[in-house]
Amino acid sequence: SNILVNVTKDKSVSAMQGGLPEMDLVSDKNGEIILNNLPEDTYKLSFSPLINLQSFYFLNGSNQSYYNNSNRVIFIPLVESYKIKGKIILNRDPNSSEGKIDLDGVRITATSQNKEVYTVLSDKSGSYILNVPNGDKYTVKINNVFGEQFSIDADEVQIQFTRNKTVNLDFIFTEKRREI
């Protein structure tokens, strides 16, 4: 429910003049939209959720093409995403003068092989869940936002999904020891 669907005639493909103006429709509680007497033609469909879909996404993308040549029902599937989840771990020097360090809002990015970029920010405990659409190979990165007093074990990691839809990946930062 609550998916905004924009329907427009695909003028790059359509040979017919005039016809249907642009329309915005919202799906009902069953996720249905009924559009009667749609003329035969090619249309662009754009899907915009009005609610948070959590870890679901449109299988064939948010923008799709549709050729209407008969009275029929089309299904636009939502599927559960793959997840990269983990935590930012800080190993602190017991003699540190840095004080409390906030783990909230640290950006983690995953870049797919075809250069699509997905991002998420960590929560106040340093945890994150990054949803990606495909079980592909990704390069996952984090920046050292804690300053030069901290080193990171690996700021860039290659991951490959296998049978599991979830990969666990922690980033470990270590504060440099103070010497006397």
Short mmCIF file of C-alpha atoms in Angstrom, two decimals:
data_model
loop_
_atom_site.label_atom_id
_atom_site.label_comp_id
_atom_site.label_asym_id
_atom_site.label_seq_id
_atom_site.Cartn_x
_atom_site.Cartn_y
_atom_site.Cartn_z
CA SER A 1 0.00 0.00 0.00
CA ASN A 2 0.91 3.68 -0.32
CA ILE A 3 3.04 3.44 -3.44
CA LEU A 4 2.80 6.50 -5.68
CA VAL A 5 2.70 5.41 -9.34
CA ASN A 6 3.34 7.98 -12.04
CA VAL A 7 2.01 6.93 -15.47
CA THR A 8 3.13 8.84 -18.57
CA LYS A 9 3.14 8.06 -22.26
CA ASP A 10 6.60 7.10 -23.47
CA LYS A 11 7.02 9.65 -26.24
CA SER A 12 10.38 8.21 -27.28
CA VAL A 13 8.67 4.96 -28.35
CA SER A 14 5.07 5.94 -29.02
CA ALA A 15 3.95 6.66 -32.57
CA MET A 16 0.50 7.86 -31.51
CA GLN A 17 -0.30 11.54 -30.97
CA GLY A 18 -2.34 12.88 -28.05
CA GLY A 19 -3.86 10.41 -25.62
CA LEU A 20 -3.32 10.03 -21.92
CA PRO A 21 -1.91 12.93 -19.90
CA GLU A 22 0.47 12.26 -17.03
CA MET A 23 -1.25 10.65 -14.01
CA ASP A 24 -0.27 10.05 -10.38
CA LEU A 25 -2.05 7.20 -8.59
CA VAL A 26 -1.61 5.75 -5.08
CA SER A 27 -1.95 2.03 -4.39
CA ASP A 28 -4.66 0.91 -1.95
CA LYS A 29 -4.28 -1.25 1.17
CA ASN A 30 -3.87 -4.34 -1.04
CA GLY A 31 -1.19 -2.67 -3.16
CA GLU A 32 -3.56 -2.39 -6.12
CA ILE A 33 -4.13 0.36 -8.64
CA ILE A 34 -6.96 0.10 -11.13
CA LEU A 35 -6.71 2.04 -14.35
CA ASN A 36 -9.60 1.47 -16.78
CA ASN A 37 -9.69 2.20 -20.52
CA LEU A 38 -5.96 2.74 -20.90
CA PRO A 39 -5.33 3.28 -24.64
CA GLU A 40 -3.02 0.90 -26.47
CA ASP A 41 0.43 2.47 -26.27
CA THR A 42 3.79 2.37 -24.48
CA TYR A 43 3.96 3.95 -21.02
CA LYS A 44 6.59 4.83 -18.45
CA LEU A 45 5.76 3.75 -14.90
CA SER A 46 7.59 5.34 -11.95
CA PHE A 47 7.14 3.91 -8.45
CA SER A 48 7.76 6.04 -5.35
CA PRO A 49 6.99 4.59 -1.92
CA LEU A 50 5.18 7.00 0.39
CA ILE A 51 6.22 4.83 3.35
CA ASN A 52 9.53 3.27 4.36
CA LEU A 53 9.79 -0.09 2.59
CA GLN A 54 12.49 -1.19 5.06
CA SER A 55 14.56 -3.82 3.24
CA PHE A 56 12.29 -4.23 0.19
CA TYR A 57 12.84 -2.83 -3.28
CA PHE A 58 11.25 -3.11 -6.72
CA LEU A 59 12.73 -6.15 -8.47
CA ASN A 60 12.87 -4.52 -11.90
CA GLY A 61 13.64 -1.01 -10.67
CA SER A 62 11.58 2.05 -9.76
CA ASN A 63 11.23 3.09 -13.41
CA GLN A 64 9.75 0.61 -15.85
CA SER A 65 8.29 0.57 -19.33
CA TYR A 66 4.92 -1.02 -20.10
CA TYR A 67 3.21 -1.70 -23.41
CA ASN A 68 -0.58 -1.90 -23.04
CA ASN A 69 -2.21 -3.91 -25.80
CA SER A 70 -5.03 -5.63 -23.91
CA ASN A 71 -7.10 -5.62 -20.75
CA ARG A 72 -4.81 -7.30 -18.21
CA VAL A 73 -3.26 -7.26 -14.78
CA ILE A 74 0.44 -6.58 -14.35
CA PHE A 75 2.41 -7.39 -11.23
CA ILE A 76 5.29 -5.28 -9.97
CA PRO A 77 7.19 -7.47 -7.51
CA LEU A 78 8.87 -6.26 -4.36
CA VAL A 79 11.68 -8.45 -3.04
CA GLU A 80 13.79 -8.44 0.08
CA SER A 81 17.21 -6.90 -0.31
CA TYR A 82 20.59 -8.33 0.50
CA LYS A 83 22.14 -6.89 3.66
CA ILE A 84 25.61 -5.85 4.72
CA LYS A 85 25.52 -5.34 8.46
CA GLY A 86 28.04 -4.77 11.15
CA LYS A 87 29.42 -2.45 13.73
CA ILE A 88 32.12 0.15 14.17
CA ILE A 89 34.39 -0.98 16.98
CA LEU A 90 36.73 1.47 18.75
CA ASN A 91 39.70 0.08 20.68
CA ARG A 92 40.62 2.96 22.97
CA ASP A 93 43.86 3.82 24.72
CA PRO A 94 43.14 3.70 28.48
CA ASN A 95 45.22 6.89 28.90
CA SER A 96 43.47 8.77 26.10
CA SER A 97 42.65 12.44 26.46
CA GLU A 98 40.21 12.36 23.51
CA GLY A 99 37.10 12.00 25.70
CA LYS A 100 33.84 10.42 24.53
CA ILE A 101 33.65 9.70 20.80
CA ASP A 102 30.30 9.69 19.03
CA LEU A 103 29.73 6.73 16.67
CA ASP A 104 26.48 8.13 15.26
CA GLY A 105 26.37 9.20 11.61
CA VAL A 106 29.49 7.52 10.21
CA ARG A 107 28.98 6.85 6.48
CA ILE A 108 29.50 3.35 5.06
CA THR A 109 29.31 2.91 1.26
CA ALA A 110 29.02 -0.15 -0.95
CA THR A 111 29.85 0.12 -4.65
CA SER A 112 28.70 -2.62 -7.01
CA GLN A 113 30.65 -3.89 -10.00
CA ASN A 114 28.54 -1.70 -12.32
CA LYS A 115 29.44 1.38 -10.17
CA GLU A 116 26.08 1.79 -8.38
CA VAL A 117 26.68 3.27 -4.91
CA TYR A 118 24.63 2.49 -1.79
CA THR A 119 25.15 4.29 1.52
CA VAL A 120 24.05 4.13 5.12
CA LEU A 121 24.92 5.98 8.34
CA SER A 122 25.78 4.23 11.59
CA ASP A 123 23.53 4.59 14.64
CA LYS A 124 24.62 5.85 18.07
CA SER A 125 26.01 2.42 19.03
CA GLY A 126 28.04 2.23 15.79
CA SER A 127 25.81 -0.43 14.21
CA TYR A 128 24.63 -0.28 10.61
CA ILE A 129 22.55 -2.25 8.12
CA LEU A 130 23.19 -1.47 4.46
CA ASN A 131 20.57 -2.81 2.03
CA VAL A 132 21.70 -3.64 -1.51
CA PRO A 133 19.47 -4.99 -4.29
CA ASN A 134 21.61 -7.80 -5.73
CA GLY A 135 23.73 -10.65 -4.44
CA ASP A 136 26.71 -9.25 -6.30
CA LYS A 137 30.31 -8.39 -5.47
CA TYR A 138 30.68 -5.06 -3.62
CA THR A 139 33.48 -2.83 -2.44
CA VAL A 140 32.55 -1.61 1.04
CA LYS A 141 34.31 1.52 2.35
CA ILE A 142 34.46 3.61 5.49
CA ASN A 143 36.47 6.78 6.10
CA ASN A 144 38.53 7.36 9.20
CA VAL A 145 36.43 10.18 10.62
CA PHE A 146 38.01 9.84 14.07
CA GLY A 147 41.25 11.62 13.16
CA GLU A 148 44.90 10.73 12.87
CA GLN A 149 45.02 9.38 16.43
CA PHE A 150 43.08 6.35 15.13
CA SER A 151 44.09 3.69 12.63
CA ILE A 152 41.73 1.30 10.91
CA ASP A 153 42.41 -2.36 10.16
CA ALA A 154 40.85 -2.12 6.67
CA ASP A 155 38.97 0.90 5.29
CA GLU A 156 38.00 -0.95 2.08
CA VAL A 157 36.77 -4.54 1.91
CA GLN A 158 35.61 -6.65 -1.06
CA ILE A 159 32.60 -8.84 -0.29
CA GLN A 160 30.75 -11.40 -2.39
CA PHE A 161 27.30 -12.70 -1.51
CA THR A 162 26.88 -16.46 -1.76
CA ARG A 163 23.83 -18.35 -0.52
CA ASN A 164 23.30 -16.04 2.45
CA LYS A 165 21.42 -12.78 2.02
CA THR A 166 23.40 -11.20 4.86
CA VAL A 167 27.12 -10.50 5.20
CA ASN A 168 28.54 -9.37 8.56
CA LEU A 169 31.33 -6.80 8.35
CA ASP A 170 32.80 -4.93 11.32
CA PHE A 171 35.22 -2.01 11.01
CA ILE A 172 37.81 -1.88 13.80
CA PHE A 173 39.50 1.40 14.70
CA THR A 174 42.43 1.41 17.15
CA GLU A 175 43.54 4.50 19.02
CA LYS A 176 47.29 5.04 18.97
CA ARG A 177 48.94 4.52 22.35
CA ARG A 178 50.21 7.59 24.17
CA GLU A 179 53.83 7.40 25.18
CA ILE A 180 55.55 9.11 28.08
#
